[in-house]
């Protein structure tokens, strides 16, 4: 893979590394042709943040492009409260905190730190039910920090030609399953 990693790809890679390839392949296509209803709803819910219209308060920064020199990550934050020094990742609906959500937040966190921002707390916000989930800073959760760093290393060393998906549930829930020759949900 390329040296620079998109922060959003951290979660995608955990789900299925091949989905990143298909996302790039279909990236220019109309999302209505390949996204599920829940993905379209999530994109719509994210619109105000992506367009920087979520808040007019001067202490709330939204949609900021970020870069981590240390980890060579690039992406965009959802929301940063400069008064509280809190970084927030917003999701349409959170029923469970997946590692990929945390790793995306870590990527944003390290990018903000590398860019000179002070970040004292991390949060995942579920838009549908307005619930907040506080996430430990990486320095306070060494296991998750090590797993984050291992994920980045795995992404840089990934060889799609050698990849075999073994989790048929992931394939069954993948929007690219019909186009994928590595699908575990198909019989040989």
Coordinates of C-alpha atoms in Angstrom, one line a residue:
X1 CA 0.0 0.0 0.0
X2 CA 1.0 3.6 -0.3
X3 CA 3.1 5.1 2.5
X4 CA 0.4 7.7 3.5
X5 CA -2.7 6.1 5.0
X6 CA -6.1 7.6 5.1
X7 CA -7.5 7.7 8.6
X8 CA -10.8 6.4 7.4
X9 CA -9.1 3.4 6.0
X10 CA -8.0 2.2 9.4
X11 CA -11.6 1.0 10.1
X12 CA -12.1 -0.3 6.6
X13 CA -8.9 -2.4 6.7
X14 CA -10.1 -4.1 9.9
X15 CA -13.4 -4.9 8.2
X16 CA -11.7 -6.2 5.0
X17 CA -8.5 -4.9 3.4
X18 CA -9.9 -5.6 -0.1
X19 CA -12.8 -3.2 0.6
X20 CA -10.3 -0.3 0.4
X21 CA -9.4 -1.4 -3.2
X22 CA -13.1 -1.5 -4.1
X23 CA -13.8 1.8 -2.4
X24 CA -11.0 3.4 -4.6
X25 CA -12.4 1.6 -7.7
X26 CA -16.0 2.8 -7.1
X27 CA -14.9 6.1 -5.5
X28 CA -15.9 8.3 -8.5
X29 CA -19.2 6.5 -9.0
X30 CA -22.6 7.7 -7.8
X31 CA -22.9 6.4 -4.2
X32 CA -26.5 5.3 -4.9
X33 CA -25.1 2.6 -7.1
X34 CA -23.1 0.8 -4.4
X35 CA -23.9 2.1 -0.9
X36 CA -26.4 0.6 1.4
X37 CA -29.3 2.5 3.0
X38 CA -27.4 2.7 6.3
X39 CA -24.3 4.0 4.6
X40 CA -26.3 6.7 2.8
X41 CA -27.9 7.7 6.0
X42 CA -24.5 7.9 7.7
X43 CA -23.2 10.1 4.9
X44 CA -26.2 12.4 5.2
X45 CA -25.8 12.7 8.9
X46 CA -22.2 13.6 8.5
X47 CA -22.9 16.4 5.9
X48 CA -23.0 19.3 8.3
X49 CA -19.6 18.4 9.8
X50 CA -18.0 17.7 6.5
X51 CA -19.2 21.1 5.2
X52 CA -18.1 22.9 8.4
X53 CA -21.6 24.0 9.2
X54 CA -22.2 21.9 12.4
X55 CA -21.6 24.8 14.7
X56 CA -21.0 28.6 14.6
X57 CA -19.2 28.7 17.9
X58 CA -15.7 29.8 17.6
X59 CA -14.3 27.2 20.0
X60 CA -15.8 24.3 17.9
X61 CA -13.7 23.3 14.9
X62 CA -15.3 20.9 12.4
X63 CA -14.1 19.3 9.2
X64 CA -10.5 20.2 9.7
X65 CA -8.0 18.3 7.4
X66 CA -5.3 16.8 9.6
X67 CA -1.9 15.0 9.1
X68 CA 0.3 13.0 11.4
X69 CA 4.0 13.1 10.4
X70 CA 4.8 10.5 13.0
X71 CA 2.4 7.8 11.6
X72 CA 2.0 9.2 8.1
X73 CA -1.7 9.5 8.3
X74 CA -4.0 11.9 6.6
X75 CA -7.7 12.6 7.1
X76 CA -10.3 14.9 8.5
X77 CA -11.7 15.4 12.0
X78 CA -15.3 15.5 12.8
X79 CA -15.2 18.0 15.7
X80 CA -12.7 19.5 18.1
X81 CA -13.8 21.6 21.1
X82 CA -10.9 23.9 21.8
X83 CA -12.3 25.0 25.1
X84 CA -12.6 21.5 26.4
X85 CA -9.7 20.2 24.3
X86 CA -11.9 17.3 23.3
X87 CA -11.8 15.5 20.0
X88 CA -15.1 13.9 18.9
X89 CA -15.7 11.3 16.2
X90 CA -19.4 11.3 15.2
X91 CA -21.2 8.1 13.9
X92 CA -24.7 7.8 12.7
X93 CA -25.5 4.9 15.0
X94 CA -23.3 3.3 17.6
X95 CA -24.5 -0.1 18.9
X96 CA -21.0 -1.2 19.8
X97 CA -17.6 0.5 20.0
X98 CA -15.4 -1.3 17.4
X99 CA -11.6 -1.2 17.5
X100 CA -11.7 0.5 14.1
X101 CA -13.7 3.5 15.5
X102 CA -11.1 3.9 18.3
X103 CA -8.2 3.6 15.8
X104 CA -9.8 6.3 13.6
X105 CA -10.0 8.5 16.6
X106 CA -6.4 7.7 17.5
X107 CA -5.3 8.7 14.0
X108 CA -7.1 12.0 14.3
X109 CA -5.7 12.5 17.8
X110 CA -2.1 12.0 16.7
X111 CA -2.6 14.2 13.7
X112 CA -4.0 17.0 15.9
X113 CA -1.1 16.6 18.4
X114 CA 1.5 16.7 15.5
X115 CA -0.2 19.8 14.2
X116 CA 0.2 21.6 17.6
X117 CA -3.3 21.2 19.1
X118 CA -3.8 20.2 22.7
X119 CA -6.2 17.2 23.1
X120 CA -7.0 16.1 26.6
X121 CA -10.0 13.8 25.8
X122 CA -11.5 11.6 23.1
X123 CA -15.2 10.8 22.5
X124 CA -17.3 8.9 20.1
X125 CA -20.8 10.4 19.6
X126 CA -23.8 8.4 18.4
X127 CA -26.0 10.8 16.4
X128 CA -29.2 8.7 16.4
X129 CA -29.5 8.4 20.2
X130 CA -27.3 11.3 21.2
X131 CA -25.1 9.0 23.4
X132 CA -21.5 9.7 24.1
X133 CA -18.7 7.2 24.7
X134 CA -15.5 8.4 26.3
X135 CA -12.4 6.8 24.9
X136 CA -9.1 6.6 26.8
X137 CA -6.2 8.4 25.3
X138 CA -3.7 6.0 23.7
X139 CA -1.2 6.8 26.5
X140 CA -3.7 5.5 29.0
X141 CA -4.4 2.3 27.1
X142 CA -1.1 0.7 26.0
X143 CA -2.7 -2.4 24.6
X144 CA -4.9 -0.4 22.2
X145 CA -2.0 1.9 21.3
X146 CA 0.1 -1.2 20.4
X147 CA -2.7 -2.6 18.4
X148 CA -3.2 0.7 16.6
X149 CA 0.5 0.7 15.7
X150 CA 0.4 -2.9 14.6
X151 CA -2.6 -2.1 12.3
X152 CA -0.6 0.6 10.6
X153 CA 2.4 -1.7 10.2
X154 CA 0.0 -4.4 8.8
X155 CA -1.5 -2.0 6.3
X156 CA 1.9 -0.9 5.0
X157 CA 3.0 -4.5 4.6
X158 CA -0.3 -5.8 3.1
X159 CA -0.2 -7.9 0.0
X160 CA -3.6 -8.3 -1.6
X161 CA -2.5 -11.2 -3.8
X162 CA -1.9 -13.3 -0.7
X163 CA -5.1 -12.3 1.2
X164 CA -7.9 -14.7 1.7
X165 CA -11.0 -13.6 3.6
X166 CA -12.1 -16.3 6.0
X167 CA -14.9 -14.5 7.7
X168 CA -18.1 -15.1 5.7
X169 CA -20.1 -12.8 7.9
X170 CA -17.9 -9.9 6.8
X171 CA -18.5 -10.8 3.2
X172 CA -22.2 -11.1 3.7
X173 CA -22.3 -7.6 5.0
X174 CA -19.9 -6.1 2.4
X175 CA -21.4 -3.8 -0.2
X176 CA -18.7 -5.0 -2.6
X177 CA -19.3 -8.7 -2.1
X178 CA -20.8 -9.3 -5.6
X179 CA -17.7 -7.9 -7.3
X180 CA -15.1 -9.6 -5.0
X181 CA -13.2 -12.7 -6.1
X182 CA -12.1 -13.3 -2.5
X183 CA -15.5 -13.6 -0.9
X184 CA -15.7 -16.2 1.8
X185 CA -19.5 -16.4 1.4
X186 CA -19.3 -18.1 -2.0
X187 CA -18.8 -21.8 -2.5
X188 CA -15.9 -23.0 -4.6

